[in-house]
Amino acid sequence: MTPPLGLPLTLSRVFRRTPLAWRQVTHRPMRLVAAIAGVSFANVLVFFQLGLSGGLYDSQKRPIQRINGELVMVSGRYLYLGEQLNFQRARLSQALGVEGVRAVTPLYIGLSEWLNRDNHQQKQALIFGVTPENPGLRIPEIDRQPQLLQRSDSLFFDTRSKKNAGPVVEIVKQQGSYDTELRGVRAVVTGLFTMGVTFAADINLITSSTNFKNYFPDQHSDDIQMGVIQLEPGVNPLQVKATLDSFLDPSVKVMTIPQLADTEVKYWRRNTSFGIIFGLGVLVGLAVGCIIVYQILYSDVSDHLPEYATLKAIGYDDGFVVGIILQEALILAVLAFWPSLLLSLGLYGFLASSTSLMVQMTTQRAALVFLFTLAMCSGSGWLATGKLRQLDPADIF
Amino acid sequence: MGAPLVATPDGRAEAPLIEVSHLDHAFEDAGQRKPVLHDICLSVFPGEIVILTGPSGSGKTTLLTMLGGLRAAQSGSLRILGSELLQAQKSTLTALRRQVGFIFQAHNLLPYLTALANVRLGLEVQTAWLDQGQPAMDACALALLEQVGLGARSGAYPANLSGGQKQRVAIARALVARPRLLLADEPTAALDKESGRDVVDLFRHLADDTQASIVMVTHDNKILDSADRIVHLDDGRLVEGS
Ligand SMILES: Nc1ncnc2c1ncn2[C@@H]1O[C@H](COP(=O)(O)OP(=O)(O)OP(=O)(O)O)[C@@H](O)[C@H]1O
Ligand SMILES: [Mg+2]
């Protein structure tokens, strides 16, 4: 009957038609606003869950983002920051000969038990040891007052450490230092810095490489846990990594900073169940959205059943009539996405400032939620058309 | 499609547009078979206006919906515009509906479209009209609205039209694509004497100008004279009238 149509012709026909779906959703503006508010709310729920779980895991990258170089060398068995896996400092020196490498510096990393002087409980502390001439971590507070690390027992304390460390920040601010013990060895906090804790420990500390050895007396003096490799300006880290990979002993490996950060996030995703909890939260958000969209479109179908039957009686086919509802679903999805994105940006700002988690909006996450809402709306739109597909125009008259 | 040639009452030899023979229909009602139409035989020829009368519940609407391909036929034979509708595919029914104008007892206008856009829906279902573009469709729809006396109300939404005006918009929608077959269920019920007469005149023009067939259900004695033939349905059986 109708000849097969070329796409341009079909498209031009689409634009000549009365945009029934658009007319229908905009016919009652208050109802449309309520629908958009409902779908936006579901989107914001999803953004919130993704933001918190993303923020929780992204926060694990904080020390890594402070690393003062482009490449790191770690033990071949490296899994995450905080596991004390040693290798010989001589391995790091090998990297110095490679073209494009400007300098190398060791970064000592270890876990120890911090004594809360007030309640005599011990808490995990992650300790970094840096060489004062070329620190492996970029910490502006130490750069400003390097002399505070000169005492053989002095440390800098992360102001974002958990409260169960004791009133360290207050006492350092009032009296200049806080005395305690790390696994029985005297430790004196002489300075403060701000970085953010990870799942590895409740407390972050930074000290000099010489002091570090006092807190880990068992460690061989040639052993290090991480080597920071600093490149000449404009050198491609991946190229240097490839060169290093080609001759280095397999007991060590070289990673770029993004690779190291990625490894860290993956490790914690595997070893914690927050992902599942927040995943459930995302599902709840999507379910709420589905119910709202279904409710709106279902009542639209029920309210206008005789009109849809009339369309069928005039000669519009099932696909056309079902298409109206699906288009309405997509219109809702698109219209509701933008307000929810705006709201979520505000929410993320608030979360980031009030929780010290790294809650950031990424294009990827926005695109993901957009896909979610498209799927959610068209899925429940399809469900809502069940009645329409079975609708026999004769039964209405 | 060798439809048999039958002589019309006025002697023309043409294929009928509607050809019903031995059609039965029963509804399933709460598990019970409820027969509504018995052994219906009816032929309607091009240019002919047939009026269908009968008491309430006698099956007039049921027969009309079957003629328009809105309800599948179960037994007997139902040949409309050359296609057999007994156990027909959905796509056959849809294609048939595009050539049939239907005026329902309820007007069923889309509330979110203006009168003009509602009428235009009757054109947009035809790809040939779509290809002519929106201005052409609007012009045609407006001309039809003028013919039913609503040219000045073309921009109004159904909520702002009276019952009779809504009925006339629905009539314009059914006529706009020049259907080969027009099925009308009490089209003048909501109209005053004068506009009822106008509508019937419109039907007459359609039948004379385009050789369309028209089957109309009505209780309105004032318009019985416009029919070429009157058939009477009584308890599901067809009785040929004067
Ligand atoms: N969908 C249905 N299911 C069951 N029974 C039905 C259905 N539609 C109609 N009927 C029954 O079929 C019979 C004929 O109905 P129909 O609507 O054809 O009558 P009608 O002649 O058009 O009456 P009216 O003049 O009141 O419009 C009635 O008894 C009605 O109750
Ligand atoms: Mg009826």
XYZ file of C-alpha atoms and ligand atoms in Angstrom:
671
model
C 0.000 0.000 0.000
C 2.363 2.744 1.174
C 5.706 2.491 -0.606
C 8.821 2.118 1.565
C 9.811 5.616 2.594
C 13.201 7.291 2.591
C 14.230 8.763 5.930
C 14.051 12.446 4.858
C 10.494 12.024 3.634
C 9.443 10.215 6.813
C 11.083 12.912 8.903
C 9.444 15.760 7.047
C 6.123 14.022 7.614
C 6.862 13.828 11.325
C 7.272 17.606 11.430
C 4.090 18.215 9.516
C 2.081 16.351 12.082
C 0.410 18.020 15.018
C 2.810 17.409 17.929
C 0.170 15.577 19.952
C 2.476 14.503 22.778
C 3.781 18.028 23.279
C 0.292 19.519 23.130
C -0.934 17.030 25.641
C 1.827 17.526 28.227
C 1.688 21.302 27.929
C -2.102 21.514 27.902
C -2.238 21.639 31.678
C 0.841 23.606 32.827
C 0.414 23.026 36.547
C 0.186 19.306 36.035
C 3.326 19.451 33.896
C 5.196 21.388 36.583
C 4.154 18.805 39.182
C 5.313 15.996 36.893
C 8.653 17.669 36.274
C 9.091 18.252 39.988
C 8.420 14.561 40.665
C 10.851 13.259 38.080
C 13.466 15.852 39.115
C 13.125 14.708 42.696
C 13.877 11.132 41.639
C 16.872 12.338 39.631
C 18.198 14.331 42.580
C 17.901 11.207 44.755
C 19.990 9.318 42.223
C 22.511 12.165 41.945
C 22.716 12.286 45.738
C 23.482 8.588 46.076
C 25.993 8.620 43.234
C 27.562 11.781 44.645
C 28.013 10.321 48.114
C 29.377 6.972 46.967
C 31.537 8.618 44.299
C 32.707 11.137 46.872
C 33.497 8.435 49.377
C 35.680 6.583 46.890
C 37.125 9.665 45.206
C 38.259 10.845 48.635
C 40.575 7.855 48.757
C 42.648 9.574 46.073
C 43.496 12.577 48.207
C 47.027 11.611 49.313
C 47.765 10.384 45.796
C 46.783 13.725 44.309
C 49.383 15.333 46.585
C 52.226 13.228 45.190
C 54.951 15.549 43.995
C 55.809 13.911 40.661
C 54.429 12.371 37.503
C 55.261 8.692 38.052
C 55.606 6.455 41.083
C 57.529 3.266 41.642
C 55.933 0.732 43.990
C 56.426 -2.878 44.958
C 55.329 -5.391 42.329
C 52.742 -6.651 44.834
C 51.297 -3.191 45.503
C 47.527 -3.119 46.187
C 46.743 0.079 48.052
C 48.273 2.937 49.956
C 49.012 1.921 53.520
C 50.103 -1.649 53.007
C 53.752 -1.513 53.885
C 55.450 -3.283 50.954
C 59.143 -2.537 50.769
C 61.647 -2.411 47.963
C 65.250 -1.292 47.752
C 65.974 2.361 47.281
C 68.564 1.398 44.665
C 65.710 0.422 42.297
C 64.476 3.999 42.370
C 67.947 5.328 41.617
C 67.924 3.241 38.427
C 65.203 5.508 37.099
C 67.513 8.517 37.282
C 69.407 7.386 34.208
C 66.336 7.429 31.970
C 65.892 10.328 29.585
C 63.273 12.833 30.690
C 63.630 12.042 34.396
C 64.604 15.176 36.337
C 64.774 13.769 39.863
C 63.546 10.998 42.132
C 62.655 11.077 45.808
C 61.522 8.368 48.213
C 58.145 8.469 49.942
C 57.973 6.373 53.097
C 54.549 5.059 54.022
C 53.587 3.086 57.084
C 50.712 2.287 59.420
C 51.141 2.593 63.152
C 49.065 2.872 66.331
C 48.455 6.338 67.638
C 47.697 6.748 71.320
C 44.759 8.940 72.229
C 46.110 10.423 75.446
C 42.674 11.201 76.829
C 41.048 7.792 76.676
C 44.162 5.651 76.259
C 42.836 4.006 73.155
C 44.941 3.246 70.140
C 43.930 4.343 66.649
C 45.331 3.547 63.203
C 47.533 6.278 61.803
C 48.950 6.491 58.277
C 52.405 8.028 58.378
C 54.224 9.503 55.395
C 57.948 10.188 55.534
C 59.267 12.866 53.168
C 62.784 14.141 52.528
C 62.813 17.854 53.425
C 65.018 18.858 50.427
C 62.568 17.348 47.898
C 59.357 16.186 49.598
C 57.429 13.378 47.886
C 54.121 15.034 48.848
C 53.075 18.602 48.103
C 52.110 19.992 51.513
C 52.155 23.813 51.553
C 51.978 23.906 55.376
C 55.290 22.045 55.614
C 56.894 24.097 52.844
C 56.088 27.214 54.866
C 57.535 25.921 58.155
C 59.998 23.115 57.401
C 61.867 23.869 60.654
C 58.937 22.372 62.605
C 60.062 18.923 61.432
C 63.638 19.347 62.647
C 63.136 17.699 66.044
C 63.809 13.974 65.888
C 60.290 13.155 67.176
C 58.197 15.809 65.450
C 55.256 15.238 63.101
C 52.577 17.183 61.208
C 48.979 16.175 61.949
C 46.091 16.175 59.414
C 43.339 18.463 60.697
C 40.782 16.200 58.953
C 41.781 13.190 61.056
C 38.934 11.518 62.927
C 37.890 13.058 66.215
C 38.875 9.893 68.094
C 42.529 10.961 67.767
C 41.957 13.364 70.651
C 41.889 17.182 70.851
C 45.121 17.453 68.889
C 44.246 20.434 66.693
C 43.037 22.544 69.607
C 46.051 21.767 71.778
C 48.566 22.421 68.986
C 46.869 25.720 68.213
C 46.923 26.738 71.905
C 50.206 25.310 73.131
C 52.226 24.772 69.932
C 52.562 21.002 70.301
C 50.845 17.778 71.356
C 52.770 14.926 72.934
C 51.768 11.310 72.512
C 53.086 7.937 71.410
C 53.166 5.941 68.188
C 53.428 2.236 69.030
C 55.211 3.228 72.226
C 57.638 5.662 70.609
C 57.379 9.300 71.675
C 55.727 11.460 69.053
C 55.249 15.232 69.154
C 52.858 17.011 66.824
C 54.452 20.357 66.061
C 52.464 21.393 62.980
C 49.119 20.952 61.244
C 48.174 20.344 57.622
C 44.909 19.638 55.833
C 44.522 16.726 53.420
C 41.705 14.296 54.326
C 41.731 10.760 55.705
C 41.229 7.549 53.762
C 39.722 4.202 54.674
C 43.254 3.031 55.517
C 43.460 4.938 58.800
C 41.726 7.412 61.093
C 44.703 9.717 61.293
C 47.196 11.085 58.761
C 50.666 12.130 59.861
C 53.659 13.441 57.939
C 57.195 13.411 59.185
C 60.722 13.599 57.799
C 62.343 10.508 56.313
C 64.835 10.387 59.171
C 62.096 10.566 61.808
C 60.069 7.949 59.933
C 62.776 5.392 60.642
C 62.407 6.028 64.394
C 58.805 4.940 64.265
C 59.565 1.829 62.209
C 62.805 0.578 63.757
C 62.454 -2.901 62.214
C 62.631 -1.550 58.716
C 65.910 -1.940 56.851
C 67.512 1.422 56.213
C 67.668 0.816 52.450
C 63.960 -0.017 52.158
C 61.367 2.400 50.830
C 57.627 1.986 50.100
C 57.166 4.371 47.196
C 59.462 6.207 44.837
C 58.329 9.475 43.345
C 59.722 10.143 39.863
C 59.759 13.762 38.692
C 60.010 14.452 34.961
C 61.381 17.289 32.867
C 58.676 19.689 31.713
C 56.766 18.476 28.639
C 57.873 14.848 28.885
C 55.141 12.234 28.373
C 54.875 10.110 31.558
C 53.621 7.077 29.613
C 56.743 7.087 27.445
C 59.056 7.163 30.462
C 56.948 4.450 32.107
C 57.373 2.271 29.030
C 61.147 2.718 29.103
C 61.274 1.912 32.821
C 59.029 -1.140 32.386
C 61.420 -2.460 29.770
C 64.380 -2.881 32.107
C 63.143 -2.761 35.692
C 63.105 -5.828 37.891
C 59.588 -7.282 38.188
C 59.762 -6.871 41.965
C 58.806 -3.250 41.321
C 56.348 -1.547 38.978
C 55.838 1.982 37.717
C 52.470 3.724 37.543
C 51.244 7.132 36.520
C 49.380 9.177 39.128
C 45.963 8.545 37.469
C 46.722 4.806 37.383
C 47.659 4.836 41.046
C 44.486 6.757 41.917
C 42.425 4.315 39.899
C 44.016 1.320 41.632
C 43.219 2.875 44.987
C 39.549 3.489 44.187
C 39.169 -0.010 42.715
C 40.768 -1.590 45.765
C 38.358 0.123 48.143
C 35.365 -0.558 45.932
C 36.248 -4.246 46.075
C 36.896 -4.314 49.783
C 34.033 -2.222 51.125
C 30.305 -2.615 50.646
C 29.382 1.047 50.370
C 28.933 0.502 46.624
C 26.070 -1.908 47.256
C 24.443 0.348 49.829
C 24.528 3.354 47.556
C 23.609 1.192 44.577
C 20.452 0.283 46.467
C 19.887 3.961 47.085
C 20.145 4.593 43.349
C 17.611 1.832 42.741
C 15.241 3.396 45.245
C 15.579 6.721 43.434
C 14.883 5.091 40.088
C 11.913 3.206 41.521
C 10.459 6.433 42.883
C 10.900 8.016 39.453
C 9.314 5.043 37.701
C 6.296 5.119 39.990
C 5.831 8.854 39.467
C 6.120 8.659 35.673
C 3.904 5.586 35.509
C 1.295 7.264 37.682
C 1.243 10.385 35.515
C 1.121 8.584 32.180
C -1.284 5.916 33.354
C -3.802 8.479 34.511
C -3.276 10.322 31.241
C -4.126 7.157 29.329
C -7.159 6.402 31.490
C -8.471 9.969 31.329
C -8.258 10.089 27.544
C -9.177 6.554 26.615
C -12.120 7.563 24.368
C -9.910 10.070 22.547
C -7.204 7.494 21.944
C -9.857 5.055 20.750
C -11.079 7.769 18.385
C -7.561 8.164 16.981
C -7.497 4.430 16.347
C -10.950 4.607 14.753
C -9.817 7.406 12.426
C -7.101 5.068 11.186
C -4.026 5.784 13.313
C -2.293 2.522 14.127
C -1.307 1.148 17.546
C 2.279 2.295 17.124
C 1.181 5.873 16.607
C -1.024 5.950 19.680
C 1.524 4.211 21.902
C 4.138 6.563 20.443
C 2.269 9.564 21.831
C 2.665 8.264 25.378
C 6.317 7.314 24.844
C 7.027 10.774 23.471
C 5.360 12.258 26.527
C 7.652 10.115 28.673
C 10.723 11.363 26.821
C 9.553 14.979 27.017
C 9.207 14.553 30.788
C 12.667 12.973 30.992
C 14.332 15.798 29.081
C 12.447 18.604 30.817
C 13.050 17.160 34.277
C 16.754 16.514 33.784
C 17.930 20.132 33.706
C 16.368 21.324 36.949
C 17.612 18.191 38.678
C 21.134 18.829 37.381
C 21.057 22.386 38.709
C 19.717 21.269 42.083
C 22.310 18.529 42.306
C 25.153 20.951 41.576
C 23.980 22.964 44.570
C 23.585 19.824 46.660
C 27.102 18.647 45.741
C 28.552 22.000 46.740
C 26.810 21.699 50.070
C 27.921 18.073 50.588
C 31.523 18.878 49.670
C 31.705 21.751 52.137
C 29.861 20.030 54.955
C 31.311 16.506 54.809
C 34.852 17.070 53.488
C 34.140 14.320 50.949
C 35.225 14.910 47.351
C 31.717 15.244 45.918
C 32.062 16.512 42.360
C 29.764 16.590 39.342
C 31.367 14.978 36.319
C 30.087 14.965 32.755
C 30.161 11.201 32.958
C 27.894 11.120 35.978
C 25.502 13.676 34.477
C 25.336 11.612 31.275
C 24.761 8.443 33.307
C 21.857 9.970 35.216
C 20.429 11.334 31.955
C 20.497 7.800 30.518
C 18.919 6.497 33.727
C 16.073 8.964 33.522
C 15.538 8.270 29.820
C 15.354 4.545 30.526
C 13.184 5.065 33.597
C 10.710 7.287 31.778
C 10.435 5.241 28.610
C 10.209 2.007 30.620
C 7.334 3.188 32.752
C 5.844 4.925 29.711
C 5.739 1.583 27.968
C 4.103 -0.065 30.972
C 1.506 2.691 31.064
C 0.514 1.992 27.475
C -0.596 -1.577 28.212
C -4.228 -0.531 28.230
C -3.773 1.384 24.988
C -2.278 -1.495 23.080
C -5.228 -3.694 23.979
C -7.736 -0.938 23.430
C -10.407 -1.957 20.948
C -11.885 1.228 19.512
C -15.325 -0.375 19.293
C -15.590 -0.961 23.032
C -15.602 2.740 23.771
C -18.650 3.582 21.650
C -11.698 -8.635 -6.109
C -14.628 -9.965 -8.125
C -17.484 -8.366 -6.233
C -20.700 -9.404 -7.932
C -22.510 -6.770 -9.937
C -25.929 -6.089 -8.524
C -28.573 -3.784 -9.841
C -29.320 -0.848 -7.579
C -32.919 0.211 -7.007
C -32.527 2.938 -9.629
C -31.067 0.559 -12.139
C -27.293 1.310 -11.866
C -24.987 -1.668 -12.223
C -22.154 -1.074 -9.781
C -20.216 -2.930 -7.126
C -21.604 -2.148 -3.662
C -19.220 -0.450 -1.212
C -20.780 -2.384 1.637
C -21.753 -5.965 1.231
C -22.877 -7.827 4.324
C -24.246 -11.298 4.155
C -25.456 -13.574 6.947
C -23.557 -11.641 9.574
C -24.101 -12.701 13.176
C -22.633 -11.110 16.222
C -22.711 -11.996 19.909
C -21.069 -10.375 22.910
C -19.405 -12.280 25.707
C -21.048 -10.812 28.773
C -19.931 -12.231 32.122
C -19.168 -15.565 30.489
C -22.569 -15.632 28.778
C -23.066 -15.449 25.065
C -25.372 -12.600 24.274
C -26.444 -12.536 20.621
C -26.953 -9.023 19.263
C -27.055 -9.323 15.462
C -28.780 -12.126 13.566
C -28.313 -13.004 9.938
C -27.778 -9.445 8.706
C -27.741 -8.987 4.927
C -27.161 -5.491 3.570
C -25.653 -3.908 0.464
C -24.981 -0.206 0.109
C -24.023 1.282 -3.238
C -21.894 4.295 -4.160
C -23.749 7.568 -3.750
C -26.418 6.006 -1.605
C -27.599 7.255 1.785
C -29.045 4.560 4.010
C -30.710 5.402 7.277
C -30.682 2.789 10.010
C -33.407 3.026 12.622
C -34.448 0.851 15.505
C -35.155 0.902 19.217
C -32.447 1.483 21.778
C -30.335 -1.611 22.307
C -31.324 -3.173 19.008
C -27.710 -3.319 17.805
C -27.405 -0.244 15.556
C -24.091 0.974 16.961
C -22.758 -2.572 16.963
C -23.551 -2.978 13.286
C -22.061 0.421 12.459
C -18.780 -0.326 14.268
C -18.523 -3.585 12.351
C -19.089 -1.798 9.037
C -16.261 0.620 9.896
C -13.738 -2.062 10.805
C -13.791 -1.105 14.482
C -15.009 -4.519 15.580
C -13.854 -7.806 14.118
C -16.520 -9.888 12.410
C -16.990 -13.404 13.806
C -19.160 -15.180 11.272
C -20.846 -14.541 7.967
C -19.249 -12.253 5.422
C -18.446 -8.547 5.700
C -16.966 -6.981 2.597
C -16.244 -3.254 2.932
C -14.644 -1.145 0.150
C -13.488 -4.357 -1.454
C -11.780 -6.013 1.522
C -13.141 -8.936 3.484
C -13.216 -8.162 7.200
C -14.045 -11.630 8.473
C -11.032 -12.560 10.604
C -9.091 -9.669 9.099
C -5.598 -8.611 10.237
C -5.177 -5.505 12.390
C -3.360 -3.759 9.536
C -6.254 -4.391 7.137
C -8.649 -2.841 9.632
C -6.385 0.180 10.166
C -6.040 0.742 6.425
C -9.811 0.500 6.010
C -10.464 3.003 8.803
C -8.457 5.610 6.903
C -10.984 5.480 4.078
C -13.994 5.581 6.350
C -15.378 8.666 8.053
C -16.879 7.891 11.445
C -19.164 10.132 13.464
C -19.757 8.752 16.924
C -22.581 9.238 19.383
C -19.993 10.918 21.621
C -17.862 13.498 19.824
C -14.515 12.407 21.386
C -12.542 15.496 20.421
C -9.002 15.800 21.785
C -9.341 18.418 24.546
C -5.839 19.811 24.060
C -6.287 20.635 20.370
C -8.220 23.488 18.793
C -11.235 22.756 16.621
C -9.059 23.271 13.549
C -6.327 20.902 14.774
C -8.939 18.291 15.665
C -10.283 18.404 12.127
C -6.746 18.344 10.718
C -6.141 15.014 12.519
C -8.520 13.491 9.984
C -6.134 14.621 7.234
C -2.826 13.860 8.925
C -3.647 10.172 8.953
C -3.326 10.231 5.148
C 0.271 10.375 3.944
C -0.859 12.054 0.745
C -2.219 14.959 2.757
C 0.830 15.085 5.017
C 3.007 15.510 1.967
C 1.017 18.549 0.911
C 2.108 20.324 4.065
C 0.448 22.030 6.961
C -0.888 25.164 5.165
C -2.781 23.004 2.672
C -4.201 20.845 5.461
C -5.188 23.914 7.486
C -6.951 25.443 4.481
C -8.888 22.246 3.842
C -9.820 21.828 7.498
C -10.957 25.438 7.738
C -13.116 25.068 4.602
C -14.864 22.108 6.218
C -15.400 24.003 9.479
C -16.980 26.805 7.454
C -19.316 24.313 5.834
C -20.567 23.195 9.243
C -20.913 26.854 10.246
C -17.912 27.019 12.587
C -15.426 29.018 10.504
C -15.304 31.704 13.180
C -14.653 29.213 15.997
C -11.747 27.339 14.406
C -9.289 28.425 17.112
C -11.480 27.412 20.031
C -10.744 24.459 22.300
C -13.486 21.837 22.771
C -14.004 22.943 26.381
C -15.211 26.304 25.045
C -17.633 24.884 22.482
C -21.267 23.945 22.989
C -22.393 20.338 22.621
C -23.784 20.962 19.156
C -20.641 22.797 18.091
C -18.473 19.928 19.281
C -20.663 17.528 17.340
C -20.187 19.645 14.208
C -16.384 19.671 14.681
C -16.525 15.874 14.881
C -18.593 15.838 11.673
C -16.027 18.061 9.958
C -13.260 15.709 11.128
C -15.076 12.726 9.621
C -15.727 14.472 6.310
C -12.465 16.319 5.838
C -10.582 13.550 4.056
C -13.501 12.907 1.646
C -14.178 9.355 2.852
C -15.573 6.792 0.431
C -17.787 5.564 3.217
C -19.326 7.658 5.977
C -20.785 6.007 9.052
C -22.709 8.321 11.345
C -24.232 7.419 14.711
C -26.993 9.941 15.501
C -25.037 12.845 13.974
C -27.863 15.332 14.465
C -28.890 14.363 17.989
C -27.222 17.397 19.569
C -28.157 19.834 16.801
C -31.063 22.214 16.344
C -33.375 21.830 13.372
C -31.472 24.207 11.146
C -27.919 22.976 11.668
C -29.231 19.403 11.543
C -30.599 20.150 8.123
C -27.265 21.754 7.056
C -25.390 18.624 8.097
C -27.755 16.377 6.181
C -27.330 18.607 3.110
C -23.585 18.227 3.486
C -24.007 14.455 3.515
C -26.138 14.658 0.389
C -23.416 16.685 -1.396
C -20.745 14.205 -0.347
C -22.837 11.325 -1.682
C -23.667 13.096 -4.950
C -20.249 14.672 -5.625
C -17.921 11.841 -4.658
C -20.219 8.810 -4.922
C -19.549 8.049 -1.273
C -21.884 5.711 0.568
C -23.412 6.897 3.810
C -24.970 4.829 6.558
C -26.572 6.888 9.281
C -28.281 5.887 12.498
C -30.984 8.318 13.529
C -34.181 8.688 15.499
C -34.704 12.108 13.975
C -37.902 11.981 11.905
C -37.118 15.372 10.369
C -34.255 13.963 8.326
C -35.717 10.616 7.291
C -36.646 12.174 3.933
C -32.959 12.644 3.035
C -32.432 8.892 2.775
C -32.436 6.820 -0.387
C -33.370 3.867 1.732
C -34.408 3.232 5.306
C -33.644 -0.031 7.039
C -34.973 -0.994 10.402
C -33.185 -3.056 13.028
C -35.388 -4.896 15.439
C -33.854 -7.082 18.095
C -30.844 -7.725 15.900
C -32.795 -8.510 12.731
C -32.819 -6.271 9.714
C -36.140 -5.247 8.191
C -36.009 -3.370 4.920
C -38.276 -0.289 5.143
C -39.676 2.034 2.497
N -19.144 -4.241 24.573
C -20.315 -4.843 24.835
N -20.359 -5.946 25.613
C -21.518 -6.551 25.875
N -22.683 -6.151 25.404
C -22.734 -5.070 24.623
C -21.541 -4.352 24.295
N -21.873 -3.315 23.497
C -23.211 -3.379 23.346
N -23.724 -4.437 23.993
C -25.126 -4.839 24.007
O -25.516 -5.068 22.688
C -26.808 -4.586 22.461
C -26.818 -3.628 21.282
O -26.072 -2.479 21.613
P -25.928 -1.252 20.652
O -25.010 -0.287 21.287
O -25.539 -1.739 19.322
O -27.401 -0.675 20.629
P -27.971 0.601 19.843
O -28.975 0.055 18.894
O -26.867 1.387 19.290
O -28.706 1.382 20.999
P -28.826 2.980 21.195
O -29.933 3.428 20.258
O -29.283 3.094 22.606
O -27.526 3.591 20.914
C -27.292 -3.941 23.736
O -28.132 -4.847 24.398
C -26.020 -3.736 24.527
O -26.294 -3.899 25.889
Mg -26.105 3.294 19.703
